PDB file of C-alpha atoms in Angstrom:
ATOM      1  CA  UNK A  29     103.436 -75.849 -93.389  1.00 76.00           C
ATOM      2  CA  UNK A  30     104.524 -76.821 -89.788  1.00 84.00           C
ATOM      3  CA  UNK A  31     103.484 -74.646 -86.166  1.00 92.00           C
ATOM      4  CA  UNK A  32     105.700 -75.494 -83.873  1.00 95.00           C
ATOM      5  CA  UNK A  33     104.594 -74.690 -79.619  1.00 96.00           C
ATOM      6  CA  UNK A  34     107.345 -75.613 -76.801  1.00 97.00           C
ATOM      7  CA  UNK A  35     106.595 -75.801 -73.644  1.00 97.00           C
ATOM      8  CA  UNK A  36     108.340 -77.266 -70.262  1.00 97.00           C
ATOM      9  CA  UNK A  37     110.795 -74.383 -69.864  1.00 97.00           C
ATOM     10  CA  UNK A  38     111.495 -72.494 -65.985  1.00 97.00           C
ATOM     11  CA  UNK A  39     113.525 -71.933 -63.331  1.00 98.00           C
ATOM     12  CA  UNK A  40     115.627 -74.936 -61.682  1.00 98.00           C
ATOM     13  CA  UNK A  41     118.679 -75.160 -59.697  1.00 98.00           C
ATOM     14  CA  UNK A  42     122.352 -75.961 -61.416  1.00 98.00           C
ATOM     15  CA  UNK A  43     122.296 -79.836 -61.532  1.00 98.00           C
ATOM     16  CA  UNK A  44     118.928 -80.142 -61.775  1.00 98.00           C
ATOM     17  CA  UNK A  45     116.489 -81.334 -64.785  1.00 98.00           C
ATOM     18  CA  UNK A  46     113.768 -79.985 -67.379  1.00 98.00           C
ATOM     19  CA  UNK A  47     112.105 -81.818 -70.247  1.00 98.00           C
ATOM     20  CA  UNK A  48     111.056 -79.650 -72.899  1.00 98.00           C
ATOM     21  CA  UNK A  49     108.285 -80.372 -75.675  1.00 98.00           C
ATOM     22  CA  UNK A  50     107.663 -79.179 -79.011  1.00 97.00           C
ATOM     23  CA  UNK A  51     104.591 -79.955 -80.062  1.00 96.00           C
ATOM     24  CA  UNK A  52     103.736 -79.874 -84.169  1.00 94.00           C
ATOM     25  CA  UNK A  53     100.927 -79.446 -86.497  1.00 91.00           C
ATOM     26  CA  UNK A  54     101.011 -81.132 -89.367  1.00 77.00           C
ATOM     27  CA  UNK A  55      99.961 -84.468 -90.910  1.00 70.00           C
ATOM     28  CA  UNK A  56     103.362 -85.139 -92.370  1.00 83.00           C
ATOM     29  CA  UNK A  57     105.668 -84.251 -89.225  1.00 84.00           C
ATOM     30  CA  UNK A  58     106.817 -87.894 -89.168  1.00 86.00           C
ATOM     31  CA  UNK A  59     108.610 -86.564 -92.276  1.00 90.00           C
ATOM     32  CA  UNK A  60     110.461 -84.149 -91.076  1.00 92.00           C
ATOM     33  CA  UNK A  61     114.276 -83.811 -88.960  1.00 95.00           C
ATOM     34  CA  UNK A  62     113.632 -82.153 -85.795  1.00 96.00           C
ATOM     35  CA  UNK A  63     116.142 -79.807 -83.518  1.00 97.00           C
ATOM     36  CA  UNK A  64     116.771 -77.738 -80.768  1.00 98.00           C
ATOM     37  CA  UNK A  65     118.451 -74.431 -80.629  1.00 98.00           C
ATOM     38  CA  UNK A  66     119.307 -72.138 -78.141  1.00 98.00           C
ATOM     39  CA  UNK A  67     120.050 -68.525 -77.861  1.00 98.00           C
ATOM     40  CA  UNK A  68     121.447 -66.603 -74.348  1.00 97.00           C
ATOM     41  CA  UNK A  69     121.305 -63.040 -74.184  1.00 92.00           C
ATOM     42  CA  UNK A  70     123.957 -61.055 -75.810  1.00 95.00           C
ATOM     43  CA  UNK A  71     124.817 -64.374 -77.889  1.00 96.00           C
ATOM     44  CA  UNK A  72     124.069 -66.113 -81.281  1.00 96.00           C
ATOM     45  CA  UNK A  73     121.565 -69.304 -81.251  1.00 96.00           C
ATOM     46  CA  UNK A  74     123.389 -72.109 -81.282  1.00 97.00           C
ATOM     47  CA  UNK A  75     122.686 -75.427 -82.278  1.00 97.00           C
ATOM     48  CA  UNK A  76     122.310 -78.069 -79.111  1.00 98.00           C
ATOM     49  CA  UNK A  77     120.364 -81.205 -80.604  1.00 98.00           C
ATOM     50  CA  UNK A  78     118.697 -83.251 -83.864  1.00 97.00           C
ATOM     51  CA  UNK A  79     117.170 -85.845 -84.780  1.00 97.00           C
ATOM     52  CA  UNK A  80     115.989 -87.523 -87.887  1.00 95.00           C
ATOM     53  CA  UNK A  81     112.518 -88.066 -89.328  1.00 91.00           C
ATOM     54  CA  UNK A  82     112.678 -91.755 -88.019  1.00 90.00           C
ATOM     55  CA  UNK A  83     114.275 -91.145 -84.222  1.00 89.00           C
ATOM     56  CA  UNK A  84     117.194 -93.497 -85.701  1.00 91.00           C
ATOM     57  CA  UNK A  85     120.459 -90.578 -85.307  1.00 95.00           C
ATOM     58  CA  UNK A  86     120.492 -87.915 -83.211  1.00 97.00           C
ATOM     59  CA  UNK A  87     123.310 -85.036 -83.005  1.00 97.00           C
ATOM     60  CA  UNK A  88     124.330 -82.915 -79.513  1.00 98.00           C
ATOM     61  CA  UNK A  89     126.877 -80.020 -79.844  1.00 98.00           C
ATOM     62  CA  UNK A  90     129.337 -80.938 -77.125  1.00 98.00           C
ATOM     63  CA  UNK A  91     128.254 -78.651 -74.746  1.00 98.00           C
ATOM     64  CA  UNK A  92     125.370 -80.815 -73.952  1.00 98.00           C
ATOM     65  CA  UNK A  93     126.326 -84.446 -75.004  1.00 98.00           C
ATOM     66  CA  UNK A  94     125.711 -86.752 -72.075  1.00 98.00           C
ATOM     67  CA  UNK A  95     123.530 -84.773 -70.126  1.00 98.00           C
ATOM     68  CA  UNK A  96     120.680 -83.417 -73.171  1.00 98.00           C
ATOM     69  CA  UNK A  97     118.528 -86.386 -74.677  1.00 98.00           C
ATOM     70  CA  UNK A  98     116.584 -85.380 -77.949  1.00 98.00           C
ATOM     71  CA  UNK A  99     113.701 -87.934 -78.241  1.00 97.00           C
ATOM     72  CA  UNK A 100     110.704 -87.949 -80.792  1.00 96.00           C
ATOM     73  CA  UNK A 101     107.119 -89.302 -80.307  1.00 95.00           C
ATOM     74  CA  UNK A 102     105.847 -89.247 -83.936  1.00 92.00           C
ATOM     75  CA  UNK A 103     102.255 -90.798 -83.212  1.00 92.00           C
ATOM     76  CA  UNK A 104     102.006 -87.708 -80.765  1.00 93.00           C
ATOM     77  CA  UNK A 105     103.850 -85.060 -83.503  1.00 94.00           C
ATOM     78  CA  UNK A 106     106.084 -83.993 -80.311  1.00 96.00           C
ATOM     79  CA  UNK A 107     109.759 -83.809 -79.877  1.00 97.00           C
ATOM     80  CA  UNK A 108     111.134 -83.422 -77.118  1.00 98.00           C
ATOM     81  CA  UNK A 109     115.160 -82.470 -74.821  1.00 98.00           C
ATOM     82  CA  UNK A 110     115.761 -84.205 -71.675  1.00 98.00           C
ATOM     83  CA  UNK A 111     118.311 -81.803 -70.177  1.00 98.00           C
ATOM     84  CA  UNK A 112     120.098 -82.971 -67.026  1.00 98.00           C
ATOM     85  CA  UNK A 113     122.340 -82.279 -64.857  1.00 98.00           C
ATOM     86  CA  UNK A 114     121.807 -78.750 -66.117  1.00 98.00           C
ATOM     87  CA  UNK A 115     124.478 -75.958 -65.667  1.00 98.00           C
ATOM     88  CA  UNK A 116     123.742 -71.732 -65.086  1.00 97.00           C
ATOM     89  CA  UNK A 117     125.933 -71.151 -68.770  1.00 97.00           C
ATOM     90  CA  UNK A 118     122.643 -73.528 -70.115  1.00 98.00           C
ATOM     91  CA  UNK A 119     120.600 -70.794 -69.660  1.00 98.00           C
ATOM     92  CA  UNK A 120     118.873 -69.267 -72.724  1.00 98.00           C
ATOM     93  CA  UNK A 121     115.684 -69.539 -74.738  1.00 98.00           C
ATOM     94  CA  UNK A 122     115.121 -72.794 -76.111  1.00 98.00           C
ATOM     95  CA  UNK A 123     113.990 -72.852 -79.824  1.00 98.00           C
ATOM     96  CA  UNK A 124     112.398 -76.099 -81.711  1.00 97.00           C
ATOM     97  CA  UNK A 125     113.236 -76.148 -85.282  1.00 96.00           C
ATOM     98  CA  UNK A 126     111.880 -78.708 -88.312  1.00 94.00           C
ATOM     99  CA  UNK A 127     113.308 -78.713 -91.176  1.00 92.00           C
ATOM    100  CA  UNK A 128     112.552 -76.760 -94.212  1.00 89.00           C
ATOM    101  CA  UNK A 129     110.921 -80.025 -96.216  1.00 88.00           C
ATOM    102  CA  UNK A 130     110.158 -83.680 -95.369  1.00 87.00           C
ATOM    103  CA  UNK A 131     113.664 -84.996 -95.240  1.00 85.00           C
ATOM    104  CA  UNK A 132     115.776 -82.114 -95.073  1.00 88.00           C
ATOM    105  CA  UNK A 133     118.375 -81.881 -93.026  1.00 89.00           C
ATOM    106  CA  UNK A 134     118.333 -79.682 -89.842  1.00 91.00           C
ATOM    107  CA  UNK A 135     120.298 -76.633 -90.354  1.00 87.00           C
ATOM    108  CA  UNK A 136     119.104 -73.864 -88.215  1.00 86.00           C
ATOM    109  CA  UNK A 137     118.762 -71.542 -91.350  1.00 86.00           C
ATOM    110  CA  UNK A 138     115.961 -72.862 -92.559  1.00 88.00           C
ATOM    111  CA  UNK A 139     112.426 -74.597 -91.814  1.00 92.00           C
ATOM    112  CA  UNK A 140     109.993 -73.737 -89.140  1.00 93.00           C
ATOM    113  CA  UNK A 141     110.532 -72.327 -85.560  1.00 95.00           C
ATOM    114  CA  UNK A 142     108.519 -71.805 -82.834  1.00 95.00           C
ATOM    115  CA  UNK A 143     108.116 -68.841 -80.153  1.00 96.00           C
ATOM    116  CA  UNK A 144     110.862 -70.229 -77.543  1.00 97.00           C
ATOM    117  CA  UNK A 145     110.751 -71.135 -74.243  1.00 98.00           C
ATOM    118  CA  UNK A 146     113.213 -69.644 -71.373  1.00 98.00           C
ATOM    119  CA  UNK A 147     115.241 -72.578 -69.122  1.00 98.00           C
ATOM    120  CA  UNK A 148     116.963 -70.608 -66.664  1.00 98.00           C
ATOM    121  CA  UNK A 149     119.496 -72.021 -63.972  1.00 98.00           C
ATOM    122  CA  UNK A 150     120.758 -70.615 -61.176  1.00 97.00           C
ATOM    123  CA  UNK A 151     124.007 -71.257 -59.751  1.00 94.00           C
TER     124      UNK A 151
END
């Protein structure tokens, strides 16, 4: 079982930055891929980032590649997004995901989520 708490979400201006944290329960979290997702109103979540149980690949939708950074700190069970140079159409609720099981891949089907945490930018 994984709990999952984010946290660093607000309000900033377009072209501005946020770094978001997930922070994990767990004793095996070191074991398990690691994503963002993100979901604006009116729209389906949508993947933005992952990376694996060992920080050695991560993954960006195109939308954010370049200006997101998904980093992993596992002696600190926290993952966390680097979003700069941020843009009013980022905008959404920001969702950390672990996989289902230690190894798994990152889907956004499956595994553990937490509550969210709203990123708005204005324009």
């Amino acid at each position: 079982q994984v709990q999952l708490v984010e946290s660093g979400g607000g309000l900033v201006q377009a072209g501005g930055s946020l770094k978001l944290s997930c922070a994990a329960s767990g004793r095996t979290f070191s074991r398990y891929a690691m994503g963002w997702f993100r979901q604006a109103p009116g729209k389906e979540r949508e993947f933005v980032a992952a990376i694996t149980w060992s920080g050695g690949s991560t993954y960006y939708a195109d939308s954010v590649k370049g200006r997101f950074t998904i980093s992993r700190d596992n002696d600190k069970n926290t993952v966390y997004l680097q979003m700069n140079s941020l843009k009013p159409e980022d905008t959404a609720v920001y969702y950390c995901n672990a996989a289902p099981a230690p190894g798994a891949t990152i889907t956004g089907t499956m595994g553990y989520w937490g509550q969210g945490t709203q990123v708005t930018v204005s324009s």
